[in-house]
Coordinates of C-alpha atoms in Angstrom, one line a residue:
M1 CA -6.0 -30.0 16.8
T2 CA -8.0 -30.1 13.6
Q3 CA -11.4 -28.5 13.5
D4 CA -14.2 -30.6 12.1
I5 CA -15.8 -28.7 9.2
S6 CA -18.1 -31.3 8.0
R7 CA -20.9 -28.9 8.9
I8 CA -20.9 -25.1 9.5
K9 CA -23.1 -23.3 12.0
I10 CA -24.7 -20.0 10.9
A11 CA -26.8 -17.6 12.9
V12 CA -29.7 -16.0 11.1
V13 CA -31.6 -13.0 12.4
G14 CA -34.4 -12.0 10.0
A15 CA -35.7 -13.0 6.5
H16 CA -34.0 -16.4 6.8
L17 CA -35.7 -17.4 10.1
S18 CA -38.1 -20.3 10.0
G19 CA -41.3 -19.3 8.3
Q20 CA -39.8 -16.1 6.8
P21 CA -39.6 -15.4 3.1
L22 CA -35.9 -16.5 2.5
N23 CA -35.9 -19.5 4.8
F24 CA -36.1 -21.7 1.7
Q25 CA -32.5 -20.8 0.8
L26 CA -31.3 -22.6 3.9
L27 CA -33.6 -25.6 3.3
E28 CA -32.4 -25.9 -0.3
E29 CA -28.8 -26.2 0.9
E30 CA -29.7 -29.0 3.3
G31 CA -29.8 -26.7 6.3
V32 CA -30.8 -28.1 9.7
L33 CA -32.2 -25.9 12.4
L34 CA -30.3 -26.5 15.6
K35 CA -31.8 -24.1 18.1
T36 CA -33.2 -20.6 18.8
C37 CA -31.2 -18.5 21.2
K38 CA -29.9 -15.0 21.8
T39 CA -26.7 -13.2 21.0
Q40 CA -24.7 -11.7 23.9
A41 CA -26.0 -8.2 24.8
I42 CA -23.4 -6.5 22.6
Y43 CA -25.5 -5.9 19.4
R44 CA -28.1 -3.4 18.0
L45 CA -30.7 -4.4 15.5
Y46 CA -32.1 -2.1 12.7
A47 CA -35.0 -2.5 10.3
L48 CA -33.7 -2.3 6.7
T49 CA -36.9 -1.7 4.8
N50 CA -35.7 -0.2 1.5
G51 CA -35.2 -3.5 -0.3
T52 CA -37.8 -5.8 -1.9
I53 CA -37.8 -8.0 1.2
P54 CA -37.4 -6.1 4.5
K55 CA -34.5 -7.4 6.5
P56 CA -32.8 -6.6 9.8
G57 CA -29.2 -5.3 10.1
L58 CA -27.3 -6.6 13.1
I59 CA -24.4 -4.4 14.3
R60 CA -21.9 -5.2 17.0
Q61 CA -21.3 -2.3 19.4
L62 CA -17.8 -1.1 20.4
D63 CA -16.6 -2.4 23.7
G64 CA -18.3 -0.5 26.6
E65 CA -21.2 0.7 24.5
P66 CA -24.7 -0.6 25.5
G67 CA -26.2 -3.4 23.4
Y68 CA -28.9 -6.0 23.5
G69 CA -29.3 -9.7 23.3
I70 CA -31.0 -10.4 19.9
E71 CA -32.9 -13.5 19.1
V72 CA -31.3 -15.7 16.4
E73 CA -31.7 -19.2 14.9
I74 CA -28.7 -21.4 14.6
W75 CA -28.6 -23.4 11.4
D76 CA -26.2 -26.1 10.4
L77 CA -25.1 -26.3 6.7
P78 CA -22.6 -28.6 4.8
P79 CA -19.6 -26.6 3.6
A80 CA -20.6 -26.5 -0.1
G81 CA -24.1 -25.4 0.8
F82 CA -22.7 -22.7 3.1
G83 CA -20.7 -21.4 0.2
R84 CA -23.6 -21.3 -2.1
F85 CA -25.8 -19.7 0.6
V86 CA -23.3 -17.0 1.4
N87 CA -22.8 -16.2 -2.3
Q88 CA -26.5 -15.1 -2.4
I89 CA -26.2 -12.4 0.3
P90 CA -26.5 -8.9 -1.0
S91 CA -24.9 -5.7 0.4
P92 CA -25.2 -4.3 3.0
L93 CA -25.4 -7.7 4.7
G94 CA -22.5 -10.0 5.0
I95 CA -21.2 -12.9 7.2
G96 CA -19.1 -12.3 10.2
T97 CA -18.6 -13.9 13.6
I98 CA -21.5 -13.6 16.1
V99 CA -21.1 -14.1 19.8
L100 CA -24.0 -16.1 21.4
E101 CA -25.3 -15.5 24.9
D102 CA -23.4 -18.6 26.2
G103 CA -20.1 -17.3 24.7
E104 CA -20.1 -19.7 21.7
T105 CA -19.1 -18.0 18.4
V106 CA -20.7 -18.9 15.1
K107 CA -20.8 -17.4 11.7
G108 CA -23.8 -15.2 11.1
F109 CA -25.4 -12.2 9.5
I110 CA -23.9 -8.8 10.1
C111 CA -24.6 -5.4 8.5
E112 CA -22.4 -2.7 7.1
S113 CA -22.8 0.4 9.2
F114 CA -23.6 2.7 6.3
A115 CA -27.0 1.0 5.9
I116 CA -28.3 2.1 9.3
Q117 CA -28.2 5.8 8.6
Q118 CA -31.8 5.7 7.3
A119 CA -33.0 2.6 9.2
D120 CA -35.1 2.4 12.4
E121 CA -33.5 0.9 15.4
I122 CA -35.5 -2.0 16.8
S123 CA -33.0 -3.4 19.3
E124 CA -35.3 -3.0 22.3
L125 CA -37.8 -5.4 20.7
G126 CA -35.2 -8.2 21.0
G127 CA -35.5 -9.6 17.5
W128 CA -37.0 -9.5 14.1
R129 CA -40.2 -11.5 14.9
P130 CA -41.4 -9.0 17.6
Y131 CA -40.7 -6.2 15.1
L132 CA -42.9 -7.9 12.5
N133 CA -45.6 -8.6 15.0
Q134 CA -46.0 -5.1 16.4

C-alpha cells in the first residue's frame, strides 16, 4: 500500500503555535491548522529560555517512566513546504515522531536532551500556553 504524501502532518508545541512569534513560518509554507490535541502521557516539557525567542523542549520518556500529555497543534503542510520549514529549525530542536493521545503518530518537534540541563521543567502545566500565561 502506498502512503499518500501530498500533505504532511506536523505537531507544534511552542513558538509555532497559533498566535505565537514563529507561527508565520507555517503560514508562509501554506500550512493549515487541523486541530489542537494532546500527546500521549509519555513526554516531559521544558522551557528553553536562553535563545532570542523562548521555546519549549519536548522529550519522550523511557518506557515505564512517568510522563504527561502535552498540548500540541497539528498542522498540515505540502511536502516542499515541510522541507523548507524543517530546514529553519535550529539545534537543540529537531523533528521526530510524536505519539498523540489517540495513538496516531505524526512528525513533530522534539528536543535534544543536552538542552534541558539548565531548563525549567514545565510538564505539569500541560503545554506552552499555560506556561506563558502564568
